Each structure stands twice: as C-alpha cells, then as structure tokens.
CSV table of C-alpha atoms and ligand atoms in Angstrom, one decimal:
chain,number,residue,atom,x,y,z
A,16,UNK,CA,-13.1,36.8,-22.5
A,17,UNK,CA,-12.1,37.6,-26.1
A,18,UNK,CA,-10.9,34.9,-28.5
A,19,UNK,CA,-7.7,35.2,-30.3
A,20,UNK,CA,-6.6,32.9,-33.1
A,21,UNK,CA,-3.3,32.0,-31.5
A,22,UNK,CA,-4.9,31.3,-28.2
A,23,UNK,CA,-6.7,28.2,-29.4
A,24,UNK,CA,-4.0,25.7,-28.4
A,25,UNK,CA,-2.2,23.1,-30.4
A,26,UNK,CA,-3.9,23.2,-33.8
A,27,UNK,CA,-3.8,19.9,-35.6
A,28,UNK,CA,-2.7,20.5,-39.2
A,29,UNK,CA,-5.6,20.1,-41.7
A,30,UNK,CA,-3.2,18.6,-44.2
A,31,UNK,CA,-1.9,15.9,-41.8
A,32,UNK,CA,-3.3,12.5,-41.1
A,33,UNK,CA,-6.9,11.5,-41.6
A,34,UNK,CA,-7.9,12.1,-38.0
A,35,UNK,CA,-6.4,15.6,-38.1
A,36,UNK,CA,-8.4,16.5,-41.2
A,37,UNK,CA,-11.5,15.2,-39.6
A,38,UNK,CA,-10.7,17.2,-36.4
A,39,UNK,CA,-10.1,20.4,-38.5
A,40,UNK,CA,-13.5,20.0,-40.2
A,41,UNK,CA,-15.3,19.5,-36.8
A,42,UNK,CA,-13.4,22.5,-35.4
A,43,UNK,CA,-14.5,24.7,-38.3
A,44,UNK,CA,-18.1,23.6,-37.7
A,45,UNK,CA,-17.9,24.5,-34.0
A,46,UNK,CA,-16.2,27.8,-34.7
A,47,UNK,CA,-18.8,28.6,-37.4
A,48,UNK,CA,-21.6,28.1,-34.9
A,49,UNK,CA,-23.1,24.9,-36.5
A,50,UNK,CA,-22.7,23.4,-33.0
A,51,UNK,CA,-23.2,25.7,-30.1
A,52,UNK,CA,-21.6,25.1,-26.7
A,53,UNK,CA,-23.2,22.1,-25.0
A,54,UNK,CA,-24.6,20.7,-28.3
A,55,UNK,CA,-24.1,17.0,-28.8
A,56,UNK,CA,-21.7,16.2,-31.6
A,57,UNK,CA,-22.3,13.4,-34.1
A,58,UNK,CA,-21.8,10.0,-32.6
A,59,UNK,CA,-18.6,8.0,-33.3
A,60,UNK,CA,-20.6,5.5,-35.2
A,61,UNK,CA,-22.4,8.1,-37.3
A,62,UNK,CA,-19.2,9.9,-38.2
A,63,UNK,CA,-17.5,6.6,-39.1
A,64,UNK,CA,-20.3,5.8,-41.5
A,65,UNK,CA,-20.5,9.3,-42.9
A,66,UNK,CA,-16.8,9.8,-43.5
A,67,UNK,CA,-16.0,6.1,-44.2
A,68,UNK,CA,-13.2,6.1,-41.6
A,69,UNK,CA,-12.4,3.8,-38.7
A,70,UNK,CA,-13.7,4.2,-35.2
A,71,UNK,CA,-10.2,4.8,-34.0
A,72,UNK,CA,-9.8,7.7,-36.5
A,73,UNK,CA,-13.0,9.4,-35.2
A,74,UNK,CA,-12.1,8.8,-31.6
A,75,UNK,CA,-8.6,10.2,-32.2
A,76,UNK,CA,-10.1,13.3,-33.9
A,77,UNK,CA,-12.4,13.9,-30.9
A,78,UNK,CA,-9.5,13.4,-28.4
A,79,UNK,CA,-7.4,15.9,-30.3
A,80,UNK,CA,-10.2,18.4,-30.1
A,81,UNK,CA,-10.8,17.7,-26.5
A,82,UNK,CA,-7.1,18.4,-25.8
A,83,UNK,CA,-7.5,21.8,-27.6
A,84,UNK,CA,-10.6,22.5,-25.5
A,85,UNK,CA,-13.2,22.5,-28.4
A,86,UNK,CA,-14.9,19.3,-27.2
A,87,UNK,CA,-15.8,17.8,-23.9
A,88,UNK,CA,-16.4,14.1,-23.5
A,89,UNK,CA,-19.1,12.8,-21.2
A,90,UNK,CA,-18.9,9.2,-20.2
A,91,UNK,CA,-21.5,7.1,-22.0
A,92,UNK,CA,-23.2,10.2,-23.5
A,93,UNK,CA,-20.7,11.0,-26.2
A,94,UNK,CA,-18.9,14.2,-27.2
A,95,UNK,CA,-20.3,17.8,-26.8
A,96,UNK,CA,-19.2,21.1,-28.3
A,97,UNK,CA,-17.3,23.3,-25.8
A,98,UNK,CA,-17.4,27.1,-25.9
A,99,UNK,CA,-14.8,29.0,-27.9
A,100,UNK,CA,-14.0,30.8,-24.7
A,101,UNK,CA,-13.0,27.5,-23.1
A,102,UNK,CA,-10.8,26.6,-26.1
A,103,UNK,CA,-9.2,30.1,-25.8
A,104,UNK,CA,-8.2,29.4,-22.2
A,105,UNK,CA,-4.9,27.6,-22.4
A,106,UNK,CA,-3.4,25.5,-19.6
A,107,UNK,CA,-1.2,27.2,-17.0
A,108,UNK,CA,2.4,27.7,-17.9
A,109,UNK,CA,4.6,24.8,-16.7
A,110,UNK,CA,7.4,25.8,-14.3
A,111,UNK,CA,11.0,24.7,-15.0
A,112,UNK,CA,13.1,26.4,-12.3
A,113,UNK,CA,14.5,24.4,-9.4
A,114,UNK,CA,14.9,26.0,-6.0
A,115,UNK,CA,17.1,24.8,-3.1
A,116,UNK,CA,15.4,22.8,-0.3
A,117,UNK,CA,13.6,25.1,2.1
A,118,UNK,CA,11.9,25.1,5.5
A,119,UNK,CA,8.2,24.8,4.9
A,120,UNK,CA,6.0,27.5,6.6
A,121,UNK,CA,2.5,27.2,5.2
A,122,UNK,CA,0.6,26.0,8.2
A,123,UNK,CA,-0.3,29.4,9.6
A,124,UNK,CA,-1.9,30.6,6.4
A,125,UNK,CA,-3.3,27.2,5.6
A,126,UNK,CA,-5.1,27.0,9.0
A,127,UNK,CA,-6.6,30.4,8.5
A,128,UNK,CA,-7.8,29.4,5.0
A,129,UNK,CA,-9.2,26.1,6.3
A,130,UNK,CA,-10.9,27.7,9.3
A,131,UNK,CA,-12.6,30.2,7.1
A,132,UNK,CA,-13.4,27.7,4.3
A,133,UNK,CA,-15.2,25.3,6.7
A,134,UNK,CA,-18.2,27.6,7.0
A,135,UNK,CA,-21.0,25.5,5.4
A,136,UNK,CA,-22.8,28.7,4.4
A,137,UNK,CA,-20.2,29.5,1.8
A,138,UNK,CA,-20.8,28.7,-1.9
A,139,UNK,CA,-18.6,25.6,-2.1
A,140,UNK,CA,-15.9,26.4,-4.6
A,141,UNK,CA,-13.2,25.9,-2.0
A,142,UNK,CA,-13.3,22.6,-0.3
A,143,UNK,CA,-12.1,19.7,-2.5
A,144,UNK,CA,-14.7,17.2,-1.4
A,145,UNK,CA,-17.8,16.1,-3.4
A,146,UNK,CA,-21.2,17.5,-2.6
A,147,UNK,CA,-23.2,15.0,-0.3
A,148,UNK,CA,-25.8,14.6,-3.0
A,149,UNK,CA,-23.2,12.7,-5.1
A,150,UNK,CA,-22.2,10.4,-2.3
A,151,UNK,CA,-23.9,7.2,-1.2
A,152,UNK,CA,-25.1,8.7,2.1
A,153,UNK,CA,-28.2,6.4,2.7
A,154,UNK,CA,-26.2,3.2,1.9
A,155,UNK,CA,-23.4,4.2,4.3
A,156,UNK,CA,-25.9,5.1,7.1
A,157,UNK,CA,-27.6,1.8,6.6
A,158,UNK,CA,-24.2,0.0,6.9
A,159,UNK,CA,-23.3,2.0,10.0
A,160,UNK,CA,-26.6,1.0,11.7
A,161,UNK,CA,-26.2,-2.7,10.7
A,162,UNK,CA,-22.6,-2.7,11.9
A,163,UNK,CA,-23.5,-1.2,15.3
A,164,UNK,CA,-26.3,-3.8,15.7
A,165,UNK,CA,-23.9,-6.6,14.9
A,166,UNK,CA,-21.1,-5.3,17.2
A,167,UNK,CA,-22.7,-3.3,20.0
A,168,UNK,CA,-19.3,-3.2,21.8
A,169,UNK,CA,-17.5,-1.5,18.9
A,170,UNK,CA,-17.0,1.6,20.9
A,171,UNK,CA,-16.1,-0.2,24.1
A,172,UNK,CA,-12.9,-1.9,22.8
A,173,UNK,CA,-9.8,-1.0,20.8
A,174,UNK,CA,-9.4,-2.3,17.3
A,175,UNK,CA,-6.0,-3.7,16.3
A,176,UNK,CA,-3.3,-1.3,15.2
A,177,UNK,CA,-3.3,-2.5,11.5
A,178,UNK,CA,-7.1,-2.2,11.4
A,179,UNK,CA,-10.1,-4.4,10.9
A,180,UNK,CA,-9.4,-7.5,8.7
A,181,UNK,CA,-12.8,-7.4,7.0
A,182,UNK,CA,-12.0,-3.9,5.6
A,183,UNK,CA,-8.4,-4.8,4.7
A,184,UNK,CA,-9.7,-7.8,2.8
A,185,UNK,CA,-12.1,-5.6,0.8
A,186,UNK,CA,-9.4,-3.0,0.1
A,187,UNK,CA,-7.1,-5.7,-1.1
A,188,UNK,CA,-9.8,-7.0,-3.4
A,189,UNK,CA,-10.5,-3.6,-4.9
A,190,UNK,CA,-6.8,-2.6,-5.1
A,191,UNK,CA,-6.6,-4.8,-8.1
A,192,UNK,CA,-8.6,-2.1,-9.9
A,193,UNK,CA,-5.5,0.1,-9.6
A,194,UNK,CA,-3.4,-2.8,-10.8
A,195,UNK,CA,-1.9,-3.7,-7.4
A,196,UNK,CA,-1.8,-7.3,-6.3
A,197,UNK,CA,-2.1,-6.6,-2.6
A,198,UNK,CA,-2.5,-8.8,0.5
A,199,UNK,CA,-4.7,-7.7,3.5
A,200,UNK,CA,-1.5,-8.2,5.5
A,201,UNK,CA,0.3,-5.5,3.5
A,202,UNK,CA,-2.2,-2.8,4.7
A,203,UNK,CA,-2.4,-0.6,7.7
A,204,UNK,CA,-5.7,1.3,8.2
A,205,UNK,CA,-5.4,5.0,9.1
A,206,UNK,CA,-7.8,7.7,10.2
A,207,UNK,CA,-8.0,9.2,6.7
A,208,UNK,CA,-5.7,9.9,3.8
A,209,UNK,CA,-3.8,12.7,5.4
A,210,UNK,CA,-2.9,10.6,8.4
A,211,UNK,CA,-1.8,8.0,5.9
A,212,UNK,CA,0.6,10.5,4.3
A,213,UNK,CA,1.9,11.8,7.6
A,214,UNK,CA,2.5,8.2,8.9
A,215,UNK,CA,4.2,7.2,5.6
A,216,UNK,CA,6.5,10.2,5.7
A,217,UNK,CA,7.4,9.6,9.4
A,218,UNK,CA,8.2,6.0,8.6
A,219,UNK,CA,10.8,7.0,6.0
A,220,UNK,CA,12.2,10.5,6.9
A,221,UNK,CA,13.4,12.3,10.0
A,222,UNK,CA,13.6,16.0,11.1
A,223,UNK,CA,16.3,17.8,9.0
A,224,UNK,CA,16.0,15.4,6.1
A,225,UNK,CA,15.0,16.6,2.6
A,226,UNK,CA,11.7,15.6,1.1
A,227,UNK,CA,10.8,16.2,-2.6
A,228,UNK,CA,7.3,17.5,-3.2
A,229,UNK,CA,5.6,18.5,-6.4
A,230,UNK,CA,5.0,22.1,-7.2
A,231,UNK,CA,2.2,22.9,-6.9
A,232,UNK,CA,1.1,20.3,-4.4
A,233,UNK,CA,-1.8,19.8,-1.9
A,234,UNK,CA,-1.1,22.0,1.1
A,235,UNK,CA,-1.8,19.0,3.5
A,236,UNK,CA,1.4,17.4,2.1
A,237,UNK,CA,3.4,20.6,2.8
A,238,UNK,CA,2.0,20.7,6.3
A,239,UNK,CA,3.1,17.1,6.9
A,240,UNK,CA,6.6,18.0,5.8
A,241,UNK,CA,6.6,21.1,7.9
A,242,UNK,CA,5.6,19.3,11.1
A,243,UNK,CA,8.0,16.5,10.5
A,244,UNK,CA,10.7,19.2,10.6
A,245,UNK,CA,12.0,18.2,7.2
A,246,UNK,CA,13.0,20.6,4.4
A,247,UNK,CA,11.0,20.5,1.1
A,248,UNK,CA,12.5,20.7,-2.3
A,249,UNK,CA,10.0,21.6,-5.0
A,250,UNK,CA,9.9,19.6,-8.2
A,251,UNK,CA,7.8,21.3,-10.9
A,252,UNK,CA,4.8,19.3,-12.0
A,253,UNK,CA,3.5,19.7,-15.5
A,254,UNK,CA,-0.3,20.6,-15.6
A,255,UNK,CA,-0.8,17.7,-18.1
A,256,UNK,CA,2.0,15.2,-17.6
A,257,UNK,CA,2.6,15.3,-13.9
A,258,UNK,CA,5.9,15.5,-12.1
A,259,UNK,CA,8.8,16.4,-14.3
A,260,UNK,CA,10.9,13.3,-14.2
A,261,UNK,CA,14.0,15.0,-15.7
A,262,UNK,CA,13.9,17.6,-12.9
A,263,UNK,CA,13.2,15.0,-10.3
A,264,UNK,CA,16.3,13.1,-11.3
A,265,UNK,CA,18.4,16.3,-10.9
A,266,UNK,CA,16.9,16.7,-7.4
A,267,UNK,CA,17.6,13.1,-6.5
A,268,UNK,CA,21.2,13.5,-7.5
A,269,UNK,CA,21.8,16.9,-6.0
A,270,UNK,CA,19.8,16.8,-2.7
A,271,UNK,CA,19.4,13.1,-1.9
A,272,UNK,CA,15.9,13.4,-0.4
A,273,UNK,CA,14.6,10.6,1.8
A,274,UNK,CA,11.2,10.6,0.2
A,275,UNK,CA,9.3,11.9,-2.9
A,276,UNK,CA,5.6,12.7,-2.3
A,277,UNK,CA,3.6,12.6,-5.5
A,278,UNK,CA,0.1,12.3,-6.8
A,279,UNK,CA,0.5,10.5,-10.1
A,280,UNK,CA,-3.3,10.0,-10.6
A,281,UNK,CA,-5.7,13.0,-10.4
A,282,UNK,CA,-3.1,15.4,-9.0
A,283,UNK,CA,-4.4,18.1,-6.6
A,284,UNK,CA,-4.6,20.8,-7.9
A,285,UNK,CA,-3.8,20.0,-11.5
A,286,UNK,CA,-6.1,17.0,-12.1
A,287,UNK,CA,-3.4,15.5,-14.2
A,288,UNK,CA,-3.0,11.7,-14.7
A,289,UNK,CA,0.5,10.4,-15.5
A,290,UNK,CA,0.7,7.8,-18.3
A,291,UNK,CA,1.6,4.3,-17.3
A,292,UNK,CA,4.9,4.7,-19.0
A,293,UNK,CA,5.7,7.8,-16.9
A,294,UNK,CA,4.5,6.0,-13.7
A,295,UNK,CA,6.7,3.1,-14.4
A,296,UNK,CA,9.7,5.4,-15.0
A,297,UNK,CA,9.0,7.3,-11.8
A,298,UNK,CA,9.0,4.0,-9.8
A,299,UNK,CA,12.2,2.9,-11.6
A,300,UNK,CA,13.8,6.2,-10.8
A,301,UNK,CA,13.1,6.2,-7.0
A,302,UNK,CA,14.2,2.5,-6.8
A,303,UNK,CA,17.5,3.3,-8.6
A,304,UNK,CA,18.1,6.1,-6.1
A,305,UNK,CA,16.9,4.0,-3.2
A,306,UNK,CA,14.3,6.6,-2.2
A,307,UNK,CA,10.8,6.1,-0.8
A,308,UNK,CA,7.9,7.2,-3.0
A,309,UNK,CA,4.8,8.3,-1.0
A,310,UNK,CA,2.0,8.0,-3.5
A,311,UNK,CA,-1.1,10.0,-2.6
A,312,UNK,CA,-3.9,8.3,-4.4
A,313,UNK,CA,-7.0,9.7,-2.7
A,314,UNK,CA,-8.4,10.9,-6.0
A,315,UNK,CA,-7.4,7.7,-7.9
A,316,UNK,CA,-10.9,6.6,-8.5
A,317,UNK,CA,-12.0,9.9,-10.0
A,318,UNK,CA,-10.1,9.9,-13.4
A,319,UNK,CA,-12.7,11.0,-16.0
A,320,UNK,CA,-12.0,8.1,-18.4
A,321,UNK,CA,-12.4,4.4,-18.1
A,322,UNK,CA,-10.7,2.2,-17.0
A,323,UNK,CA,-9.5,3.5,-13.6
A,324,UNK,CA,-5.8,4.3,-14.1
A,325,UNK,CA,-3.1,2.1,-12.6
A,326,UNK,CA,-1.3,3.3,-9.5
A,327,UNK,CA,2.4,3.9,-9.5
A,328,UNK,CA,2.5,1.2,-6.8
A,329,UNK,CA,1.3,-1.3,-9.4
A,330,UNK,CA,4.8,-0.9,-11.1
A,331,UNK,CA,6.7,-1.4,-7.8
A,332,UNK,CA,8.9,-4.4,-7.8
A,333,UNK,CA,11.3,-3.3,-5.0
A,334,UNK,CA,8.8,-2.2,-2.3
A,335,UNK,CA,9.9,1.5,-2.4
A,336,UNK,CA,6.3,2.8,-2.9
A,337,UNK,CA,4.0,3.6,0.0
A,338,UNK,CA,0.5,3.9,-1.5
A,339,UNK,CA,-1.7,6.2,0.7
A,340,UNK,CA,-5.4,6.5,0.0
A,341,UNK,CA,-8.8,6.9,1.7
A,342,UNK,CA,-12.5,6.8,1.2
A,343,UNK,CA,-12.9,10.6,1.7
A,344,UNK,CA,-13.2,11.6,-2.0
A,345,UNK,CA,-15.5,8.8,-3.1
A,346,UNK,CA,-17.7,7.6,-0.2
A,347,UNK,CA,-17.6,9.5,3.0
A,348,UNK,CA,-15.0,12.1,4.1
A,349,UNK,CA,-16.6,12.2,7.6
A,350,UNK,CA,-15.9,8.6,8.4
A,351,UNK,CA,-12.1,9.3,8.4
A,352,UNK,CA,-10.8,6.0,7.1
A,353,UNK,CA,-7.7,5.6,4.9
A,354,UNK,CA,-4.9,3.2,4.5
A,355,UNK,CA,-1.2,2.7,3.6
A,356,UNK,CA,0.1,-0.2,1.5
A,357,UNK,CA,3.7,0.3,2.6
A,358,UNK,CA,5.9,-2.2,0.8
A,359,UNK,CA,9.2,-2.7,2.5
A,360,UNK,CA,8.3,-0.1,5.1
A,361,UNK,CA,5.2,-2.0,6.4
A,362,UNK,CA,6.6,-2.7,9.9
A,363,UNK,CA,7.7,0.9,10.4
A,364,UNK,CA,4.4,2.2,9.3
A,365,UNK,CA,2.6,0.0,11.8
A,366,UNK,CA,4.9,1.4,14.6
A,367,UNK,CA,4.3,5.0,13.6
A,368,UNK,CA,0.5,4.4,13.4
A,369,UNK,CA,0.7,3.0,16.9
A,370,UNK,CA,2.3,6.1,18.3
A,371,UNK,CA,0.3,8.5,16.2
A,372,UNK,CA,-3.4,7.6,16.9
A,373,UNK,CA,-3.0,4.0,18.1
A,374,UNK,CA,-6.0,2.6,16.2
A,375,UNK,CA,-8.8,3.8,13.9
A,376,UNK,CA,-12.4,3.8,15.1
A,377,UNK,CA,-13.9,0.3,14.3
A,378,UNK,CA,-17.5,1.2,13.4
A,379,UNK,CA,-16.7,3.2,10.2
A,380,UNK,CA,-14.3,0.5,9.1
A,381,UNK,CA,-17.0,-2.2,9.5
A,382,UNK,CA,-19.5,0.0,7.6
A,383,UNK,CA,-17.0,0.6,4.8
A,384,UNK,CA,-16.2,-3.1,4.5
A,385,UNK,CA,-19.9,-3.7,4.0
A,386,UNK,CA,-20.2,-0.9,1.4
A,387,UNK,CA,-17.3,-2.3,-0.6
A,388,UNK,CA,-18.8,-5.8,-0.6
A,389,UNK,CA,-20.6,-6.9,-3.8
A,390,UNK,CA,-20.6,-5.0,-7.1
A,391,UNK,CA,-21.9,-1.6,-5.8
A,392,UNK,CA,-18.5,0.1,-5.5
A,393,UNK,CA,-17.5,-0.6,-9.1
A,394,UNK,CA,-20.9,0.5,-10.5
A,395,UNK,CA,-21.0,3.6,-8.3
A,396,UNK,CA,-17.4,4.8,-9.1
A,397,UNK,CA,-17.9,4.2,-12.8
A,398,UNK,CA,-21.0,6.4,-12.7
A,399,UNK,CA,-19.2,9.0,-10.6
A,400,UNK,CA,-16.3,9.3,-13.0
A,401,UNK,CA,-18.6,10.0,-16.0
A,402,UNK,CA,-20.7,12.5,-14.0
A,403,UNK,CA,-17.6,14.4,-12.8
A,404,UNK,CA,-16.2,14.7,-16.3
A,405,UNK,CA,-19.4,16.5,-17.4
A,406,UNK,CA,-19.6,18.6,-14.3
A,407,UNK,CA,-16.0,19.8,-14.4
A,408,UNK,CA,-16.5,20.7,-18.1
A,409,UNK,CA,-19.5,22.8,-17.3
A,410,UNK,CA,-17.6,24.6,-14.5
A,411,UNK,CA,-14.7,25.2,-17.0
A,412,UNK,CA,-17.2,26.8,-19.4
A,413,UNK,CA,-18.5,29.1,-16.7
A,414,UNK,CA,-15.0,30.1,-15.6
A,415,UNK,CA,-13.9,30.7,-19.2
A,416,UNK,CA,-16.9,32.9,-19.7
A,417,UNK,CA,-16.4,35.0,-16.5
A,418,UNK,CA,-12.7,35.4,-16.0
A,419,UNK,CA,-10.6,38.2,-17.6
A,420,UNK,CA,-8.6,37.9,-20.9
A,421,UNK,CA,-5.3,36.1,-20.4
A,422,UNK,CA,-6.6,33.7,-17.8
A,423,UNK,CA,-5.2,30.2,-18.0
A,424,UNK,CA,-6.9,27.0,-16.7
A,425,UNK,CA,-6.2,23.3,-16.4
A,426,UNK,CA,-8.1,20.7,-18.4
A,427,UNK,CA,-8.3,18.0,-15.7
A,428,UNK,CA,-8.1,14.4,-16.7
A,429,UNK,CA,-9.6,13.5,-13.3
A,430,UNK,CA,-10.9,14.8,-10.0
A,431,UNK,CA,-13.1,17.8,-9.3
A,432,UNK,CA,-10.6,20.7,-9.3
A,433,UNK,CA,-9.8,23.6,-11.6
A,434,UNK,CA,-6.5,25.4,-11.2
A,435,UNK,CA,-6.8,28.9,-12.6
A,436,UNK,CA,-3.9,31.2,-13.3
A,437,UNK,CA,-4.7,34.9,-13.3
A,438,UNK,CA,-2.9,37.0,-15.9
A,439,UNK,CA,-0.2,39.6,-15.2
A,440,UNK,CA,0.9,38.0,-11.9
A,441,UNK,CA,-2.4,39.2,-10.2
A,442,UNK,CA,-2.8,38.2,-6.6
A,443,UNK,CA,-4.9,35.1,-6.1
A,444,UNK,CA,-5.0,35.7,-2.3
A,445,UNK,CA,-6.8,39.0,-2.9
A,446,UNK,CA,-9.4,37.1,-4.9
A,447,UNK,CA,-9.7,34.6,-2.1
A,448,UNK,CA,-10.3,37.4,0.5
A,449,UNK,CA,-12.8,39.2,-1.8
A,450,UNK,CA,-14.7,35.9,-2.5
A,451,UNK,CA,-14.9,35.1,1.3
A,452,UNK,CA,-16.4,38.6,1.9
A,453,UNK,CA,-19.0,37.7,-0.8
A,454,UNK,CA,-19.8,34.4,0.9
A,455,UNK,CA,-17.9,32.3,-1.6
A,456,UNK,CA,-15.1,29.8,-0.7
A,457,UNK,CA,-12.1,29.4,-3.1
A,458,UNK,CA,-8.5,28.4,-2.3
A,459,UNK,CA,-5.6,30.8,-2.8
A,460,UNK,CA,-2.7,29.5,-4.8
A,461,UNK,CA,-0.1,30.7,-2.2
A,462,UNK,CA,-0.7,27.6,0.0
A,463,UNK,CA,0.2,25.1,-2.7
A,464,UNK,CA,4.0,25.5,-2.5
A,465,UNK,CA,6.4,26.2,0.3
A,466,UNK,CA,7.9,29.2,-1.5
A,467,UNK,CA,4.6,30.9,-2.5
A,468,UNK,CA,5.3,30.3,-6.2
A,469,UNK,CA,1.7,30.0,-7.1
A,470,UNK,CA,0.3,33.3,-5.7
A,471,UNK,CA,-1.3,34.2,-9.0
A,472,UNK,CA,-3.5,31.1,-8.9
A,473,UNK,CA,-6.8,30.2,-7.4
A,474,UNK,CA,-8.2,26.7,-7.1
A,475,UNK,CA,-11.9,26.1,-7.7
A,476,UNK,CA,-13.7,23.0,-6.6
A,477,UNK,CA,-16.4,21.6,-9.0
A,478,UNK,CA,-17.6,19.2,-6.3
A,479,UNK,CA,-21.3,20.3,-6.3
A,480,UNK,CA,-23.7,20.1,-9.3
A,481,UNK,CA,-23.5,23.4,-11.1
A,482,UNK,CA,-26.6,25.4,-10.3
A,483,UNK,CA,-27.6,29.1,-10.9
A,484,UNK,CA,-26.2,30.1,-7.5
A,485,UNK,CA,-22.8,28.6,-8.2
A,486,UNK,CA,-22.8,30.1,-11.7
A,487,UNK,CA,-23.5,33.5,-10.2
A,488,UNK,CA,-20.7,32.9,-7.7
A,489,UNK,CA,-18.2,32.0,-10.5
A,490,UNK,CA,-19.3,35.3,-12.1
A,491,UNK,CA,-18.4,37.2,-8.9
A,492,UNK,CA,-15.0,35.5,-8.6
A,493,UNK,CA,-14.4,36.3,-12.3
A,494,UNK,CA,-15.1,40.0,-11.5
A,495,UNK,CA,-12.8,39.9,-8.5
A,496,UNK,CA,-10.1,38.3,-10.7
A,497,UNK,CA,-10.5,41.2,-13.1
A,498,UNK,CA,-10.1,43.7,-10.2
A,499,UNK,CA,-6.9,41.8,-9.1
A,500,UNK,CA,-5.5,42.1,-12.6
A,501,UNK,CA,-6.2,45.8,-12.7
A,502,UNK,CA,-4.6,46.3,-9.3
A,503,UNK,CA,-1.5,44.4,-10.5
A,504,UNK,CA,-1.0,46.4,-13.7
B,25,PLP,C1,-4.3,15.1,-2.3
B,25,PLP,C2,-5.0,14.9,-1.0
B,25,PLP,N1,-4.5,14.0,-0.1
B,25,PLP,C3,-5.1,13.8,1.1
B,25,PLP,C4,-6.2,14.5,1.4
B,25,PLP,C5,-6.9,14.2,2.8
B,25,PLP,O1,-7.7,13.1,2.7
B,25,PLP,P1,-8.5,12.7,3.9
B,25,PLP,O2,-9.7,13.5,4.0
B,25,PLP,O3,-8.9,11.2,3.6
B,25,PLP,O4,-7.6,12.8,5.1
B,25,PLP,C6,-6.8,15.5,0.6
B,25,PLP,C7,-8.0,16.2,0.9
B,25,PLP,O5,-8.4,17.2,0.3
B,25,PLP,C8,-6.1,15.7,-0.7
B,25,PLP,O6,-6.6,16.6,-1.6
C-alpha cells in the first residue's frame, strides 16, 4: 500500500499545545525511520525527563499518535512504532443516511456463512472467538471435574429457571467491575449470550414491532430480530464513537421502536467503546422515550485499556436497560452460559427463558462459579486485555501491508476484530468466497446489516496469535481484495 501525505489521519498541529509539538517530533522520527515498525518508543518516564514535561503531556502525545495510527500501545510494555502503512489506513467512512424500518432477511446467507466457517481446518480469520491457547482451558476442565464429583446428579435433575445461585452470586460480585450494583436476584442465567439477547428482545417486543439496531451490527442480533418477526430500523454507528445518538433520537421520534439493541463496549464489528458520557446520554435517551435498551456486552471485558469500561447499564436509574452477556468471549464459548440483568423486565425475562429453553445445564454453571471465585478472573482478564491490544495491532500491520491502496480499517479500542472497507465499492462477499476456496475463513460484510449496506467490507478476527501461516493467509486475502477492486472498476 502506498503512503500519501493526506492519508495520515488527523495531524496534530506542530505549533499547538505542548503535547502536540511532542507528538509532531515523535511522528517525524517514526516517518524518518529512526524507529522502525515494532520498535519500542522511549518510555513515558524517559521522555518526561528528557523534554522536561509532565507525564500527562507525554501520555497525551502518545495517545494522539495512537489515534493517528503511528503508535500502538501494549499494556504494561509501553508504546511501539506502527508502520506508515498502518497510519495510512484511515478508519471506515461513517454512515449518516437513515432508512425506513425493514423486514430482516439475513438468516439464509448467515447460516451458509456460519456452516462454512465452522470448519476447524480453516485459517481462523472468520470466527469471532479467541484461540483456545488464550483461554483458561485446564482451569475450566478442573472445575468441571470437581463440580461433577461434588454433584453427581447434576445431569439427572433440572436446575431452576433463573439459574444456579452460586453463579449468580459470582456474576453479581464481578458486575461491579462494569460499574453495576447488581443483586443475584436481578439475574437470569441463559444458554449463552445470543440466547440472552433473544430472550431480552422477546421480553420487550412482539412480531410487527420496530426494533432499532446499529449499522453495522452483529448478524446474530439481526437474526434475533428476524425470527421475532419484528422490523429493524438501522441506526448508523460511528467506527470510533459508537451509535449516533442524534440519529437514534430521530429514529425514536419517527418510528417509536420497542427496543434498541446496542453494543456500547467493544462493538462487533467496530471494536469501538463509547465514552461514559455517551453511554449516560444513551441511557437517558431511551428512558426519556420509554424504550428498552438491550445492551450486548459479551466483549465488555476485552477493551484494550484499563480499567474495564463501565456498562451502559451502570447509568440506568429507571430499569430500561437489559444487560446481556456471557462467558463465551473470555472463558469458554463451548460451555454456553450467559445471563440477563433485566431491570424492570426481570419477571418477563424469566417467563421467556422458561418457554425458550426452560433451564441452562447446571454443570457448566457450577464450574464457572468456581472459576470466578477468588482473584483469578481479574488477573486473567487484565492480562488478556493487554495481550489482545498487541495482537490486534500486529494483525492491523499485516492487513495494512497486504491490502490494496484505498483500503480503510478500524482502530479497535477493544475486542479482537478488524472491520476492513475495500475501496471502490468492491465486493466483500467475493473475497469471502475466494478466501474459503483457499482454506481461509473471513466474514463478509453483507450479513452485518439488514439492507446489505456493508457489502464492501470484510471482518477479520484476530483471535489467534499471529503466526507465519496466518500472516500468509492475510496476504492471500489482501490479493483477493485487490482482485475484487479490479473487478469493481
Ligand atoms: C456481539 C455478540 N453477541 C453475542 C454473541 C454470541 O455469544 P454466545 O456465544 O455467548 O452466545 C456473539 C458471538 O460472536 C457476539 O459477537
């Protein structure tokens, strides 16, 4: 990819404040090759001494450069030079146009994509989960064995509809990390995060109703709306700032949806994290319009910076927010355990759970309760956040080096996904098909909105440590992207 001067993002004026001048100096040094991609940059303390400025000034300079793509931060390791190619890859264009509510029809394509992506032989750039080597597999297996020994009848009896109290107690204890004061009685355990979203939606909306969804959004949310028989109205989400609150307000006034489904922390596919101010405004907005907010927080623990961001639910004073989450993205996707903290809709959620899957299997719940006990979970998720920040940055470098000129790509603040926009309206689905034929899984953008607005995107997962095989695969996908661009021109 060639570098053009104007493609380097928001340049901080060298004549501006102190941090901006420092940023300009550092940028020049990276551009001039003094620091090559991957090189460690001077520590905050060293720069503070050398430049006689405050720690805050140095950190601000680094954060400005990170926003431009010149620097990547790695938790506890410091700041590293990114490649000029990465800095030259701007974020995707934000959408502004509102469309009327529409019937959702993504399931047929989504199931084809899912069926073909589940092949474990594929290079794993498609599936959004983390590689098993990053998950606490041995600890979970030990907890499963101990739980089975303690409760040999776990499979011979039904658990309660709301789920096992030991686990609800642990979730309530850890919910305070997201800023929510939560009681075990508030929670209903579900069989995974997607069941949580389906149940939450069914508790607040009926067939024929309008449900507001972000655009783009996770296709599982769209399928939930589709099979509820509701119509979806898309609210553009900004790749950095999250759902556009001004457009959401218009949608609330114009279409009176029964629910808004949103991922304020580590959005799939953007990886954006809304600020606390924006989350509070979102919650105030839905409360003012008396609309339920289904908050999908399954990636909430995976923001790249400490501390773990607050949930929108933590700003909820009226009970309008149904917080849905699971252990799938951090501990064990195969155990299929999630939950809903449903506010004023708690009783309805319990009824819908009882008619959906009745109860969730008890053994995984017991094992997860044990895994959450003690300080392990906090230590582990802190380590995971730092590790993912570095891993996603390395993937972004590889994509920037392999994809054609004009490609745009998110700079995720959390999670393990990159959302890549091909230039010239090139067809992301053609790239998906070509990649599959080459033994590589990626996700086509067309399944991330009901109206197929995101056809020129592909989503890449950075869930596995980057190795030479994956780097080669990113090269292949980059060449397929270049072919798609040629075909579109
Ligand atoms: C945003 C989002 N919500 C929910 C889910 C499903 O979570 P679970 O596996 O816990 O059902 C996913 C899975 O990829 C997801 O990306």
